[in-house]
Amino acid sequence: MAKVKIFLLVAFLVFKTSGFSQSLFDKLNSDAKTFAKNSVNYFSAPFQFNSKDIVRLSVVGTGTALLFGIDHWNKDFQGIDNKFFSSVMKIDSYYGTAWMFGLISGSLYAGGILSGKDEIRETGLMVFEAGLFSGITTTILKVAFGRERPYVSGNKFKFHPFSFGGNKFYSLPSGHATLSFAISSVLASKFENKFVKVLIYTPAVLTALARVYNNQHWFSDVFLGSAIGYFSGVYVVNLHKK
């Protein structure tokens, strides 16, 4: 009798494990297909821009160009001598970094899988897509523009297009600003409360400012990076609503 009970218990566990494995495989397969489809949609989107998209692109481009006029103010901004403010400006060592992006997207996705919460899993996937897509876009632009970082010569008009000269020539746009706004825009979309949205966007704004304060970027760099991250996040969220 005891052997029968053990056999039934083992059979039950095998059945449950098999069911979970199949369910997990189905979810991973579905997410892989979604990721592939969204990748194509994202990178082909510029060829399908409507009038509103062109207006947004023009506003971002014009805003970036206008900010060149105040980029030299970065030294005044960096001159703020306040211990609390200086400590807050260390946020760019965390938020907006590749490892934090991986931690947030991975934790949400894994948490959704383990808890069976599909919405959490999907949020993790959206963060991953938004960060990856916008990150690739920003990297391409960094190489194309080849703008010097402010610590190189201090000349905001020095560019080395497609020079592949390394990190010192990859100032425009800001990668940290891109990732931070990509993450925050996706997370903020999950809440209706405006105060909560402000809280979620706060670290993104601080990260963008920190990149200027720490002499890694010009104001125009972080503006363009923030715009790329924000609109990429919003675009990905809308793709998942379809």
Short mmCIF file of C-alpha atoms in Angstrom, two decimals:
data_model
loop_
_atom_site.label_atom_id
_atom_site.label_comp_id
_atom_site.label_asym_id
_atom_site.label_seq_id
_atom_site.Cartn_x
_atom_site.Cartn_y
_atom_site.Cartn_z
CA MET A 1 0.00 0.00 0.00
CA ALA A 2 2.85 2.36 0.88
CA LYS A 3 4.50 1.66 -2.47
CA VAL A 4 1.27 2.51 -4.25
CA LYS A 5 1.05 5.84 -2.42
CA ILE A 6 4.66 6.67 -3.26
CA PHE A 7 4.05 5.77 -6.90
CA LEU A 8 0.95 7.96 -7.04
CA LEU A 9 2.82 10.85 -5.40
CA VAL A 10 5.71 10.58 -7.86
CA ALA A 11 3.29 10.32 -10.78
CA PHE A 12 1.46 13.43 -9.53
CA LEU A 13 4.68 15.42 -9.20
CA VAL A 14 5.86 14.35 -12.65
CA PHE A 15 2.49 15.34 -14.11
CA LYS A 16 2.55 18.73 -12.40
CA THR A 17 6.16 19.38 -13.39
CA SER A 18 5.42 18.38 -16.96
CA GLY A 19 2.44 20.72 -17.03
CA PHE A 20 4.50 23.59 -15.64
CA SER A 21 7.30 22.92 -18.13
CA GLN A 22 4.87 22.94 -21.02
CA SER A 23 3.25 26.13 -19.76
CA LEU A 24 6.67 27.76 -19.34
CA PHE A 25 7.71 26.69 -22.82
CA ASP A 26 4.52 28.12 -24.29
CA LYS A 27 5.09 31.45 -22.54
CA LEU A 28 8.73 31.67 -23.59
CA ASN A 29 7.84 30.75 -27.15
CA SER A 30 5.07 33.35 -27.23
CA ASP A 31 7.35 36.04 -25.80
CA ALA A 32 10.09 35.20 -28.30
CA LYS A 33 7.62 35.67 -31.16
CA THR A 34 6.38 38.93 -29.64
CA PHE A 35 9.95 40.18 -29.26
CA ALA A 36 10.78 39.32 -32.87
CA LYS A 37 7.63 41.02 -34.18
CA ASN A 38 8.17 44.13 -32.06
CA SER A 39 11.80 44.35 -33.16
CA VAL A 40 10.72 44.50 -36.79
CA ASN A 41 7.96 47.01 -36.00
CA TYR A 42 10.29 49.28 -34.03
CA PHE A 43 13.12 49.48 -36.53
CA SER A 44 10.80 49.79 -39.52
CA ALA A 45 8.67 52.47 -37.83
CA PRO A 46 10.64 55.45 -39.27
CA PHE A 47 9.56 54.36 -42.75
CA GLN A 48 5.93 54.59 -41.67
CA PHE A 49 5.97 57.92 -39.81
CA ASN A 50 2.79 59.97 -40.03
CA SER A 51 2.50 63.74 -39.70
CA LYS A 52 2.34 63.58 -35.87
CA ASP A 53 5.50 61.49 -35.74
CA ILE A 54 7.31 63.93 -38.01
CA VAL A 55 6.24 66.82 -35.76
CA ARG A 56 7.57 64.98 -32.68
CA LEU A 57 10.83 64.24 -34.46
CA SER A 58 11.13 67.87 -35.51
CA VAL A 59 10.49 69.10 -31.97
CA VAL A 60 13.15 66.77 -30.54
CA GLY A 61 15.64 67.73 -33.25
CA THR A 62 14.98 71.44 -32.82
CA GLY A 63 15.16 71.16 -29.03
CA THR A 64 18.50 69.38 -29.25
CA ALA A 65 19.88 72.03 -31.62
CA LEU A 66 18.67 74.89 -29.42
CA LEU A 67 20.25 73.34 -26.34
CA PHE A 68 23.62 73.59 -28.06
CA GLY A 69 23.29 77.28 -27.26
CA ILE A 70 23.41 76.64 -23.51
CA ASP A 71 25.72 73.62 -23.46
CA HIS A 72 28.51 75.83 -22.12
CA TRP A 73 26.42 76.30 -18.97
CA ASN A 74 27.49 72.83 -17.92
CA LYS A 75 30.42 74.32 -16.00
CA ASP A 76 28.08 76.52 -13.97
CA PHE A 77 25.88 73.51 -13.23
CA GLN A 78 28.90 71.44 -12.21
CA GLY A 79 29.92 74.24 -9.88
CA ILE A 80 26.99 73.63 -7.53
CA ASP A 81 28.76 72.89 -4.25
CA ASN A 82 26.29 71.11 -2.00
CA LYS A 83 26.99 67.79 -0.28
CA PHE A 84 23.43 66.51 -0.53
CA PHE A 85 23.10 67.48 -4.18
CA SER A 86 26.49 65.97 -4.98
CA SER A 87 25.47 62.69 -3.35
CA VAL A 88 22.21 62.62 -5.32
CA MET A 89 24.18 63.18 -8.51
CA LYS A 90 25.89 59.82 -7.99
CA ILE A 91 22.67 58.17 -9.14
CA ASP A 92 24.15 57.66 -12.61
CA SER A 93 26.33 54.93 -11.14
CA TYR A 94 23.13 52.93 -10.76
CA TYR A 95 20.08 54.05 -12.70
CA GLY A 96 20.49 54.14 -16.45
CA THR A 97 23.36 51.63 -16.40
CA ALA A 98 23.29 48.41 -18.43
CA TRP A 99 23.46 46.24 -15.31
CA MET A 100 20.54 48.02 -13.64
CA PHE A 101 18.53 47.73 -16.86
CA GLY A 102 19.24 43.99 -16.92
CA LEU A 103 18.42 43.64 -13.23
CA ILE A 104 15.06 45.41 -13.52
CA SER A 105 13.89 43.71 -16.72
CA GLY A 106 15.22 40.31 -15.63
CA SER A 107 13.73 40.50 -12.13
CA LEU A 108 10.32 41.49 -13.44
CA TYR A 109 10.32 38.80 -16.11
CA ALA A 110 11.55 36.04 -13.79
CA GLY A 111 9.20 37.21 -11.04
CA GLY A 112 6.28 37.06 -13.45
CA ILE A 113 7.22 33.54 -14.54
CA LEU A 114 7.64 32.21 -11.00
CA SER A 115 4.51 33.87 -9.63
CA GLY A 116 2.38 33.11 -12.64
CA LYS A 117 1.57 36.82 -13.01
CA ASP A 118 1.48 37.41 -16.75
CA GLU A 119 1.24 41.19 -16.38
CA ILE A 120 4.50 41.32 -14.42
CA ARG A 121 6.18 39.04 -16.95
CA GLU A 122 5.00 41.23 -19.80
CA THR A 123 6.25 44.35 -18.01
CA GLY A 124 9.69 42.76 -17.77
CA LEU A 125 9.59 42.00 -21.48
CA MET A 126 8.52 45.57 -22.28
CA VAL A 127 11.35 47.05 -20.21
CA PHE A 128 13.79 44.76 -22.00
CA GLU A 129 12.46 45.68 -25.44
CA ALA A 130 12.35 49.42 -24.75
CA GLY A 131 15.86 49.44 -23.30
CA LEU A 132 17.38 47.27 -26.02
CA PHE A 133 15.71 49.00 -28.97
CA SER A 134 16.44 52.51 -27.71
CA GLY A 135 19.96 51.47 -26.71
CA ILE A 136 20.73 50.25 -30.22
CA THR A 137 19.32 53.47 -31.68
CA THR A 138 21.45 55.59 -29.35
CA THR A 139 24.59 53.56 -30.05
CA ILE A 140 24.17 54.02 -33.80
CA LEU A 141 23.74 57.78 -33.34
CA LYS A 142 26.74 57.97 -30.99
CA VAL A 143 28.97 56.50 -33.68
CA ALA A 144 27.37 58.56 -36.45
CA PHE A 145 27.78 61.88 -34.64
CA GLY A 146 31.08 61.14 -32.92
CA ARG A 147 30.67 64.09 -30.58
CA GLU A 148 33.41 64.73 -28.05
CA ARG A 149 32.52 64.39 -24.40
CA PRO A 150 32.94 67.64 -22.45
CA TYR A 151 36.00 66.38 -20.57
CA VAL A 152 38.00 65.87 -23.78
CA SER A 153 38.58 69.42 -25.02
CA GLY A 154 35.62 71.35 -23.66
CA ASN A 155 34.58 72.28 -27.20
CA LYS A 156 30.88 71.55 -27.68
CA PHE A 157 31.17 71.76 -31.45
CA LYS A 158 33.83 69.07 -31.93
CA PHE A 159 32.55 66.03 -33.85
CA HIS A 160 34.32 62.97 -35.29
CA PRO A 161 31.62 61.17 -37.35
CA PHE A 162 32.11 57.41 -37.72
CA SER A 163 35.61 57.68 -36.31
CA PHE A 164 35.10 54.74 -33.92
CA GLY A 165 37.42 56.61 -31.60
CA GLY A 166 36.04 55.04 -28.46
CA ASN A 167 33.97 56.25 -25.55
CA LYS A 168 35.41 59.78 -25.54
CA PHE A 169 33.70 60.46 -28.89
CA TYR A 170 30.34 58.91 -27.96
CA SER A 171 28.72 61.86 -26.22
CA LEU A 172 25.58 62.45 -28.33
CA PRO A 173 23.08 61.11 -27.34
CA SER A 174 23.43 60.03 -23.70
CA GLY A 175 23.10 56.29 -23.19
CA HIS A 176 22.30 56.65 -19.49
CA ALA A 177 19.50 59.10 -20.23
CA THR A 178 18.17 56.79 -22.93
CA LEU A 179 18.03 53.71 -20.71
CA SER A 180 16.69 55.53 -17.67
CA PHE A 181 13.78 57.07 -19.58
CA ALA A 182 13.09 53.83 -21.45
CA ILE A 183 12.74 52.01 -18.12
CA SER A 184 10.74 54.73 -16.39
CA SER A 185 8.32 55.25 -19.28
CA VAL A 186 7.39 51.56 -19.29
CA LEU A 187 7.03 51.35 -15.50
CA ALA A 188 5.03 54.60 -15.36
CA SER A 189 2.58 53.22 -17.93
CA LYS A 190 1.42 50.65 -15.38
CA PHE A 191 0.04 53.32 -13.04
CA GLU A 192 -2.76 55.84 -13.43
CA ASN A 193 -1.84 57.98 -10.42
CA LYS A 194 0.08 61.05 -11.60
CA PHE A 195 2.02 61.34 -8.34
CA VAL A 196 3.28 57.78 -8.76
CA LYS A 197 4.26 58.57 -12.34
CA VAL A 198 6.26 61.58 -11.14
CA LEU A 199 8.06 59.37 -8.60
CA ILE A 200 8.92 56.85 -11.31
CA TYR A 201 10.26 59.50 -13.67
CA THR A 202 12.26 61.27 -10.94
CA PRO A 203 15.29 58.93 -11.03
CA ALA A 204 15.37 59.23 -14.83
CA VAL A 205 15.47 63.03 -14.67
CA LEU A 206 18.12 62.96 -11.94
CA THR A 207 20.22 60.50 -13.95
CA ALA A 208 20.13 62.77 -16.99
CA LEU A 209 21.21 65.75 -14.88
CA ALA A 210 23.90 63.67 -13.18
CA ARG A 211 25.52 62.92 -16.53
CA VAL A 212 25.99 66.66 -17.07
CA TYR A 213 27.01 67.32 -13.47
CA ASN A 214 29.66 64.58 -13.65
CA ASN A 215 31.07 66.08 -16.87
CA GLN A 216 30.16 63.07 -19.01
CA HIS A 217 27.66 64.84 -21.26
CA TRP A 218 26.35 68.15 -22.54
CA PHE A 219 22.77 69.26 -21.89
CA SER A 220 21.83 68.57 -25.51
CA ASP A 221 23.17 65.01 -25.18
CA VAL A 222 20.91 64.11 -22.29
CA PHE A 223 17.90 65.83 -23.86
CA LEU A 224 18.17 63.75 -27.03
CA GLY A 225 18.89 60.57 -25.08
CA SER A 226 15.91 61.17 -22.80
CA ALA A 227 13.63 61.73 -25.79
CA ILE A 228 14.78 58.53 -27.49
CA GLY A 229 14.25 56.52 -24.30
CA TYR A 230 10.85 58.05 -23.55
CA PHE A 231 9.35 57.68 -27.01
CA SER A 232 10.80 54.18 -27.37
CA GLY A 233 9.19 53.14 -24.10
CA VAL A 234 5.83 54.62 -25.07
CA TYR A 235 6.03 52.96 -28.49
CA VAL A 236 6.76 49.54 -27.00
CA VAL A 237 3.91 49.88 -24.49
CA ASN A 238 1.52 50.73 -27.33
CA LEU A 239 2.73 47.72 -29.31
CA HIS A 240 1.81 45.46 -26.41
CA LYS A 241 -1.66 46.97 -26.23
CA LYS A 242 -2.46 45.88 -29.78
#
